[in-house]
PDB file of C-alpha atoms in Angstrom:
ATOM      1  CA  UNK G 140       0.000   0.000   0.000  1.00 54.00           C
ATOM      2  CA  UNK G 141       1.167   3.506  -0.724  1.00 54.00           C
ATOM      3  CA  UNK G 142       1.551   5.304   2.585  1.00 81.00           C
ATOM      4  CA  UNK G 143       2.304   8.782   3.775  1.00 90.00           C
ATOM      5  CA  UNK G 144       4.401  10.048   6.659  1.00 92.00           C
ATOM      6  CA  UNK G 145       3.727  13.393   8.270  1.00 95.00           C
ATOM      7  CA  UNK G 146       5.015  15.093  11.413  1.00 96.00           C
ATOM      8  CA  UNK G 147       2.440  14.760  14.177  1.00 94.00           C
ATOM      9  CA  UNK G 148       2.334  18.458  14.992  1.00 96.00           C
ATOM     10  CA  UNK G 149       3.589  21.877  13.959  1.00 97.00           C
ATOM     11  CA  UNK G 150       3.198  25.458  15.141  1.00 97.00           C
ATOM     12  CA  UNK G 151       3.080  28.532  12.930  1.00 97.00           C
ATOM     13  CA  UNK G 152       2.819  32.222  13.741  1.00 97.00           C
ATOM     14  CA  UNK G 153      -0.244  33.996  12.441  1.00 97.00           C
ATOM     15  CA  UNK G 154       0.446  35.732   9.145  1.00 97.00           C
ATOM     16  CA  UNK G 155       3.449  33.589   8.345  1.00 97.00           C
ATOM     17  CA  UNK G 156       3.610  30.797   5.805  1.00 97.00           C
ATOM     18  CA  UNK G 157       2.863  27.327   7.110  1.00 98.00           C
ATOM     19  CA  UNK G 158       4.832  24.593   5.335  1.00 98.00           C
ATOM     20  CA  UNK G 159       3.533  21.104   5.984  1.00 98.00           C
ATOM     21  CA  UNK G 160       5.716  18.261   4.699  1.00 97.00           C
ATOM     22  CA  UNK G 161       4.661  14.802   3.619  1.00 96.00           C
ATOM     23  CA  UNK G 162       6.670  11.768   2.574  1.00 94.00           C
ATOM     24  CA  UNK G 163       5.102   9.313   0.143  1.00 91.00           C
ATOM     25  CA  UNK G 164       8.110   7.360  -1.065  1.00 88.00           C
ATOM     26  CA  UNK G 165       6.066   4.391  -2.323  1.00 83.00           C
ATOM     27  CA  UNK G 166       3.661   6.386  -4.455  1.00 85.00           C
ATOM     28  CA  UNK G 167       2.984   4.991  -7.910  1.00 80.00           C
ATOM     29  CA  UNK G 168       3.830   6.984 -10.985  1.00 76.00           C
ATOM     30  CA  UNK G 169       0.262   7.833 -11.896  1.00 77.00           C
ATOM     31  CA  UNK G 170      -1.122   8.451  -8.444  1.00 82.00           C
ATOM     32  CA  UNK G 171      -2.181  11.825  -7.173  1.00 85.00           C
ATOM     33  CA  UNK G 172      -1.329  13.356  -3.830  1.00 90.00           C
ATOM     34  CA  UNK G 173      -4.287  14.897  -2.024  1.00 90.00           C
ATOM     35  CA  UNK G 174      -4.467  17.216   0.927  1.00 93.00           C
ATOM     36  CA  UNK G 175      -7.443  17.529   3.217  1.00 93.00           C
ATOM     37  CA  UNK G 176      -7.871  19.216   6.551  1.00 95.00           C
ATOM     38  CA  UNK G 177     -10.126  18.634   9.531  1.00 95.00           C
ATOM     39  CA  UNK G 178     -11.091  21.431  11.863  1.00 94.00           C
ATOM     40  CA  UNK G 179     -12.007  20.208  15.359  1.00 89.00           C
ATOM     41  CA  UNK G 180     -14.125  17.107  14.772  1.00 87.00           C
ATOM     42  CA  UNK G 181     -15.859  18.319  11.630  1.00 91.00           C
ATOM     43  CA  UNK G 182     -15.798  16.336   8.413  1.00 92.00           C
ATOM     44  CA  UNK G 183     -12.516  16.639   6.468  1.00 92.00           C
ATOM     45  CA  UNK G 184     -12.377  19.368   3.855  1.00 91.00           C
ATOM     46  CA  UNK G 185     -10.628  19.199   0.475  1.00 89.00           C
ATOM     47  CA  UNK G 186      -7.691  21.585   0.013  1.00 93.00           C
ATOM     48  CA  UNK G 187      -5.703  20.672  -3.089  1.00 92.00           C
ATOM     49  CA  UNK G 188      -4.304  17.797  -5.116  1.00 90.00           C
ATOM     50  CA  UNK G 189      -1.488  17.259  -7.597  1.00 90.00           C
ATOM     51  CA  UNK G 190       0.375  14.713  -9.689  1.00 89.00           C
ATOM     52  CA  UNK G 191       3.749  16.059 -10.777  1.00 89.00           C
ATOM     53  CA  UNK G 192       3.556  19.787 -11.215  1.00 86.00           C
ATOM     54  CA  UNK G 193       3.195  22.319  -8.466  1.00 93.00           C
ATOM     55  CA  UNK G 194      -0.366  23.438  -7.906  1.00 94.00           C
ATOM     56  CA  UNK G 195      -1.947  26.538  -6.438  1.00 96.00           C
ATOM     57  CA  UNK G 196      -5.489  27.472  -5.602  1.00 93.00           C
ATOM     58  CA  UNK G 197      -7.193  30.024  -3.401  1.00 93.00           C
ATOM     59  CA  UNK G 198      -6.466  28.016  -0.271  1.00 93.00           C
ATOM     60  CA  UNK G 199      -2.928  26.742  -0.671  1.00 96.00           C
ATOM     61  CA  UNK G 200       0.007  25.731  -2.833  1.00 97.00           C
ATOM     62  CA  UNK G 201       1.315  22.224  -3.311  1.00 97.00           C
ATOM     63  CA  UNK G 202       4.960  21.600  -4.105  1.00 97.00           C
ATOM     64  CA  UNK G 203       5.831  18.080  -5.268  1.00 95.00           C
ATOM     65  CA  UNK G 204       9.456  16.998  -5.557  1.00 94.00           C
ATOM     66  CA  UNK G 205      10.719  15.864  -8.925  1.00 92.00           C
ATOM     67  CA  UNK G 206      11.031  12.251  -7.765  1.00 92.00           C
ATOM     68  CA  UNK G 207       7.493  12.528  -6.316  1.00 92.00           C
ATOM     69  CA  UNK G 208       8.575  10.968  -3.050  1.00 92.00           C
ATOM     70  CA  UNK G 209       7.555  13.953  -1.003  1.00 94.00           C
ATOM     71  CA  UNK G 210       5.448  17.069  -1.124  1.00 95.00           C
ATOM     72  CA  UNK G 211       4.825  20.228   0.862  1.00 97.00           C
ATOM     73  CA  UNK G 212       1.551  21.990   1.439  1.00 98.00           C
ATOM     74  CA  UNK G 213       1.994  25.729   1.834  1.00 98.00           C
ATOM     75  CA  UNK G 214      -0.551  28.001   3.476  1.00 97.00           C
ATOM     76  CA  UNK G 215       0.923  31.358   2.460  1.00 97.00           C
ATOM     77  CA  UNK G 216      -0.502  33.526   5.233  1.00 95.00           C
ATOM     78  CA  UNK G 217      -1.760  31.327   8.038  1.00 97.00           C
ATOM     79  CA  UNK G 218      -4.643  32.567  10.147  1.00 97.00           C
ATOM     80  CA  UNK G 219      -6.053  31.277  13.417  1.00 97.00           C
ATOM     81  CA  UNK G 220      -8.831  29.601  11.442  1.00 95.00           C
ATOM     82  CA  UNK G 221      -6.232  27.421   9.721  1.00 97.00           C
ATOM     83  CA  UNK G 222      -5.628  25.585  12.991  1.00 97.00           C
ATOM     84  CA  UNK G 223      -6.573  22.026  12.070  1.00 97.00           C
ATOM     85  CA  UNK G 224      -5.305  18.531  11.352  1.00 95.00           C
ATOM     86  CA  UNK G 225      -3.910  18.308   7.823  1.00 97.00           C
ATOM     87  CA  UNK G 226      -3.937  14.999   5.983  1.00 94.00           C
ATOM     88  CA  UNK G 227      -1.676  14.084   3.103  1.00 94.00           C
ATOM     89  CA  UNK G 228      -3.340  11.237   1.237  1.00 90.00           C
ATOM     90  CA  UNK G 229      -2.445   8.913  -1.589  1.00 86.00           C
ATOM     91  CA  UNK G 230      -4.537   6.305  -3.276  1.00 76.00           C
ATOM     92  CA  UNK G 231      -3.831   2.608  -3.030  1.00 71.00           C
ATOM     93  CA  UNK G 232      -5.086  -0.153  -5.279  1.00 71.00           C
ATOM     94  CA  UNK G 233      -6.936  -2.887  -3.429  1.00 70.00           C
ATOM     95  CA  UNK G 234      -6.829  -6.593  -4.214  1.00 73.00           C
ATOM     96  CA  UNK G 235     -10.343  -6.289  -5.628  1.00 71.00           C
ATOM     97  CA  UNK G 236      -9.174  -3.752  -8.176  1.00 73.00           C
ATOM     98  CA  UNK G 237     -10.750  -0.723  -6.587  1.00 69.00           C
ATOM     99  CA  UNK G 238      -9.048   2.158  -4.867  1.00 69.00           C
ATOM    100  CA  UNK G 239      -8.923   3.253  -1.280  1.00 72.00           C
ATOM    101  CA  UNK G 240      -7.535   6.339   0.344  1.00 78.00           C
ATOM    102  CA  UNK G 241      -5.216   6.081   3.312  1.00 77.00           C
ATOM    103  CA  UNK G 242      -5.730   9.053   5.587  1.00 80.00           C
ATOM    104  CA  UNK G 243      -3.157   8.378   8.253  1.00 79.00           C
ATOM    105  CA  UNK G 244      -3.036  10.493  11.402  1.00 82.00           C
ATOM    106  CA  UNK G 245      -2.086  13.794   9.777  1.00 92.00           C
ATOM    107  CA  UNK G 246      -0.266  16.867  11.105  1.00 96.00           C
ATOM    108  CA  UNK G 247      -1.899  18.936  13.797  1.00 96.00           C
ATOM    109  CA  UNK G 248      -1.151  22.543  12.823  1.00 98.00           C
ATOM    110  CA  UNK G 249      -1.530  25.173  15.499  1.00 98.00           C
ATOM    111  CA  UNK G 250      -1.502  28.779  14.345  1.00 97.00           C
ATOM    112  CA  UNK G 251      -0.359  31.065  17.132  1.00 97.00           C
ATOM    113  CA  UNK G 252      -1.521  34.641  17.589  1.00 95.00           C
TER     114      UNK G 252
ATOM    115  CA  UNK B  87     -27.051  23.412  -0.742  1.00 81.00           C
ATOM    116  CA  UNK B  88     -24.938  20.424  -1.743  1.00 81.00           C
ATOM    117  CA  UNK B  89     -24.291  18.340   1.298  1.00 92.00           C
ATOM    118  CA  UNK B  90     -23.982  15.003   3.012  1.00 96.00           C
ATOM    119  CA  UNK B  91     -26.335  14.688   5.954  1.00 96.00           C
ATOM    120  CA  UNK B  92     -25.772  12.259   8.770  1.00 97.00           C
ATOM    121  CA  UNK B  93     -28.132  11.499  11.614  1.00 97.00           C
ATOM    122  CA  UNK B  94     -27.956  11.479  14.510  1.00 97.00           C
ATOM    123  CA  UNK B  95     -25.033  13.746  15.409  1.00 96.00           C
ATOM    124  CA  UNK B  96     -24.688  12.190  18.826  1.00 97.00           C
ATOM    125  CA  UNK B  97     -25.855   8.799  20.070  1.00 97.00           C
ATOM    126  CA  UNK B  98     -25.366   6.912  23.290  1.00 97.00           C
ATOM    127  CA  UNK B  99     -26.556   3.330  23.277  1.00 96.00           C
ATOM    128  CA  UNK B 100     -26.146   0.090  25.181  1.00 97.00           C
ATOM    129  CA  UNK B 101     -24.264  -2.997  24.128  1.00 97.00           C
ATOM    130  CA  UNK B 102     -26.243  -5.245  21.825  1.00 97.00           C
ATOM    131  CA  UNK B 103     -29.006  -2.820  20.899  1.00 97.00           C
ATOM    132  CA  UNK B 104     -29.230  -2.566  17.137  1.00 97.00           C
ATOM    133  CA  UNK B 105     -28.841   0.884  15.668  1.00 97.00           C
ATOM    134  CA  UNK B 106     -28.689   2.607  12.317  1.00 98.00           C
ATOM    135  CA  UNK B 107     -26.840   5.768  11.399  1.00 98.00           C
ATOM    136  CA  UNK B 108     -28.330   7.369   8.341  1.00 98.00           C
ATOM    137  CA  UNK B 109     -26.449   9.125   5.553  1.00 98.00           C
ATOM    138  CA  UNK B 110     -28.001  11.002   2.687  1.00 98.00           C
ATOM    139  CA  UNK B 111     -26.489  13.088  -0.098  1.00 97.00           C
ATOM    140  CA  UNK B 112     -28.261  15.434  -2.496  1.00 95.00           C
ATOM    141  CA  UNK B 113     -25.559  15.641  -5.178  1.00 92.00           C
ATOM    142  CA  UNK B 114     -26.465  12.528  -7.174  1.00 92.00           C
ATOM    143  CA  UNK B 115     -23.088  11.054  -6.301  1.00 91.00           C
ATOM    144  CA  UNK B 116     -22.442   7.453  -7.213  1.00 89.00           C
ATOM    145  CA  UNK B 117     -19.726   6.725  -4.681  1.00 88.00           C
ATOM    146  CA  UNK B 118     -20.401   6.724  -0.943  1.00 92.00           C
ATOM    147  CA  UNK B 119     -18.308   5.582   1.964  1.00 93.00           C
ATOM    148  CA  UNK B 120     -18.258   5.242   5.739  1.00 96.00           C
ATOM    149  CA  UNK B 121     -15.248   5.996   7.924  1.00 95.00           C
ATOM    150  CA  UNK B 122     -14.590   5.792  11.601  1.00 96.00           C
ATOM    151  CA  UNK B 123     -12.115   8.004  13.394  1.00 95.00           C
ATOM    152  CA  UNK B 124     -10.364   7.056  16.604  1.00 93.00           C
ATOM    153  CA  UNK B 125      -7.612   8.889  18.494  1.00 88.00           C
ATOM    154  CA  UNK B 126      -4.198   8.018  17.139  1.00 82.00           C
ATOM    155  CA  UNK B 127      -5.605   5.936  14.282  1.00 84.00           C
ATOM    156  CA  UNK B 128      -6.820   8.557  11.845  1.00 84.00           C
ATOM    157  CA  UNK B 129      -9.715   7.851   9.505  1.00 89.00           C
ATOM    158  CA  UNK B 130     -10.334   4.237   8.596  1.00 91.00           C
ATOM    159  CA  UNK B 131     -12.744   3.099   5.942  1.00 91.00           C
ATOM    160  CA  UNK B 132     -15.530   0.747   7.037  1.00 95.00           C
ATOM    161  CA  UNK B 133     -17.527   0.131   3.874  1.00 95.00           C
ATOM    162  CA  UNK B 134     -18.002   1.813   0.549  1.00 91.00           C
ATOM    163  CA  UNK B 135     -20.451   1.698  -2.314  1.00 92.00           C
ATOM    164  CA  UNK B 136     -19.673   2.271  -5.962  1.00 87.00           C
ATOM    165  CA  UNK B 137     -23.339   2.571  -6.922  1.00 89.00           C
ATOM    166  CA  UNK B 138     -26.833   1.328  -6.064  1.00 94.00           C
ATOM    167  CA  UNK B 139     -26.735  -2.267  -4.823  1.00 94.00           C
ATOM    168  CA  UNK B 140     -22.926  -2.332  -5.062  1.00 91.00           C
ATOM    169  CA  UNK B 141     -21.101  -2.343  -1.740  1.00 94.00           C
ATOM    170  CA  UNK B 142     -17.737  -3.608  -0.553  1.00 90.00           C
ATOM    171  CA  UNK B 143     -15.711  -3.877   2.609  1.00 91.00           C
ATOM    172  CA  UNK B 144     -13.171  -1.303   3.615  1.00 89.00           C
ATOM    173  CA  UNK B 145     -10.408  -1.757   6.147  1.00 88.00           C
ATOM    174  CA  UNK B 146     -12.490  -2.301   9.277  1.00 94.00           C
ATOM    175  CA  UNK B 147     -15.864  -3.831   8.292  1.00 97.00           C
ATOM    176  CA  UNK B 148     -16.306  -6.230  11.225  1.00 97.00           C
ATOM    177  CA  UNK B 149     -19.449  -5.538  13.207  1.00 97.00           C
ATOM    178  CA  UNK B 150     -21.007  -3.285  10.564  1.00 98.00           C
ATOM    179  CA  UNK B 151     -23.447  -3.655   7.718  1.00 98.00           C
ATOM    180  CA  UNK B 152     -24.481  -1.253   4.993  1.00 98.00           C
ATOM    181  CA  UNK B 153     -27.042  -1.098   2.241  1.00 97.00           C
ATOM    182  CA  UNK B 154     -27.436   0.998  -0.886  1.00 97.00           C
ATOM    183  CA  UNK B 155     -30.971   0.621  -2.166  1.00 97.00           C
ATOM    184  CA  UNK B 156     -31.159   4.175  -3.436  1.00 97.00           C
ATOM    185  CA  UNK B 157     -28.450   6.386  -4.796  1.00 96.00           C
ATOM    186  CA  UNK B 158     -28.857   9.088  -2.180  1.00 97.00           C
ATOM    187  CA  UNK B 159     -28.892   6.944   0.969  1.00 98.00           C
ATOM    188  CA  UNK B 160     -26.178   4.794   2.520  1.00 98.00           C
ATOM    189  CA  UNK B 161     -27.112   3.763   6.072  1.00 98.00           C
ATOM    190  CA  UNK B 162     -24.612   2.199   8.456  1.00 98.00           C
ATOM    191  CA  UNK B 163     -26.055  -0.594  10.578  1.00 98.00           C
ATOM    192  CA  UNK B 164     -24.649  -1.941  13.805  1.00 98.00           C
ATOM    193  CA  UNK B 165     -26.550  -5.147  14.497  1.00 96.00           C
ATOM    194  CA  UNK B 166     -25.076  -5.713  17.956  1.00 97.00           C
ATOM    195  CA  UNK B 167     -22.973  -2.726  19.011  1.00 98.00           C
ATOM    196  CA  UNK B 168     -20.067  -3.226  21.357  1.00 98.00           C
ATOM    197  CA  UNK B 169     -18.003  -0.702  23.326  1.00 97.00           C
ATOM    198  CA  UNK B 170     -15.106  -0.992  20.851  1.00 97.00           C
ATOM    199  CA  UNK B 171     -17.384   0.595  18.267  1.00 98.00           C
ATOM    200  CA  UNK B 172     -17.450   3.808  20.263  1.00 98.00           C
ATOM    201  CA  UNK B 173     -16.070   6.255  17.737  1.00 98.00           C
ATOM    202  CA  UNK B 174     -16.644   9.273  15.529  1.00 97.00           C
ATOM    203  CA  UNK B 175     -18.212   8.207  12.241  1.00 98.00           C
ATOM    204  CA  UNK B 176     -18.166  10.044   8.928  1.00 97.00           C
ATOM    205  CA  UNK B 177     -20.085   9.421   5.771  1.00 97.00           C
ATOM    206  CA  UNK B 178     -18.661  10.736   2.504  1.00 93.00           C
ATOM    207  CA  UNK B 179     -19.646  10.814  -1.145  1.00 92.00           C
ATOM    208  CA  UNK B 180     -18.123  11.692  -4.479  1.00 85.00           C
ATOM    209  CA  UNK B 181     -19.191  11.639  -8.124  1.00 81.00           C
ATOM    210  CA  UNK B 182     -18.005   8.795 -10.287  1.00 66.00           C
ATOM    211  CA  UNK B 183     -17.384   5.199  -9.355  1.00 55.00           C
ATOM    212  CA  UNK B 184     -13.731   5.731  -8.581  1.00 58.00           C
ATOM    213  CA  UNK B 185     -14.367   7.771  -5.496  1.00 56.00           C
ATOM    214  CA  UNK B 186     -11.717  10.211  -6.538  1.00 60.00           C
ATOM    215  CA  UNK B 187     -10.771  12.553  -3.757  1.00 61.00           C
ATOM    216  CA  UNK B 188     -10.300  15.418  -6.158  1.00 62.00           C
ATOM    217  CA  UNK B 189     -13.777  15.148  -7.579  1.00 58.00           C
ATOM    218  CA  UNK B 190     -15.458  16.900  -4.697  1.00 61.00           C
ATOM    219  CA  UNK B 191     -15.254  14.213  -2.064  1.00 80.00           C
ATOM    220  CA  UNK B 192     -17.736  15.597   0.473  1.00 89.00           C
ATOM    221  CA  UNK B 193     -17.896  14.533   4.082  1.00 93.00           C
ATOM    222  CA  UNK B 194     -20.823  14.696   6.454  1.00 95.00           C
ATOM    223  CA  UNK B 195     -20.597  16.454   9.810  1.00 95.00           C
ATOM    224  CA  UNK B 196     -20.024  13.261  11.734  1.00 96.00           C
ATOM    225  CA  UNK B 197     -21.845  11.053  14.239  1.00 97.00           C
ATOM    226  CA  UNK B 198     -20.338  10.582  17.661  1.00 97.00           C
ATOM    227  CA  UNK B 199     -21.382   7.165  18.908  1.00 98.00           C
ATOM    228  CA  UNK B 200     -20.872   5.907  22.445  1.00 98.00           C
ATOM    229  CA  UNK B 201     -21.652   2.288  23.289  1.00 98.00           C
ATOM    230  CA  UNK B 202     -21.828   1.521  26.998  1.00 97.00           C
TER     231      UNK B 202
END
């Protein structure tokens, strides 16, 4: 199974960039990397996804290394509302030929005032 | 508003008393899934459904049943709940049979279940 490794927790000062790393050394060549976040105990929320190229949207930027073994989610100007658990997710092929997503335990980001 | 609705939000029950957690989506999504979330273990998939009448086991299906008789509904059934099923449960849906996370994978607000 493709798996991800993330630091369990990080702190970031309000207004600064938050850089959240993720290792996915066993990712397959055609698999995307997804990032979701979960605020308190709400349902996870989609942030961004990418394959090879760097991606940016209104929420964040995603930087993927050339060998695709790791990526970094960047929140350019973190606010207190960005305090959440961030999940880096890859897809794994099951024995039945379908796909499943491995969420892992994520990184708990705390934005400090 | 496009959403996934779970009910109830909170439930306390006793061991062995059958219960159902309902999940409904109004986006005409084909793919639906149930997850449970426990401290230190992240989100783990219980069951998923690729379409009406098509369901399959996830990572932790023991003690759970599901059904998909209509596209919009995907109830989670605990025939004989036990304390180790105390958890936070999420239902999710996405368009397409692949359940692609980038295709608007939408989660419900969660159901906190306590089995005593």
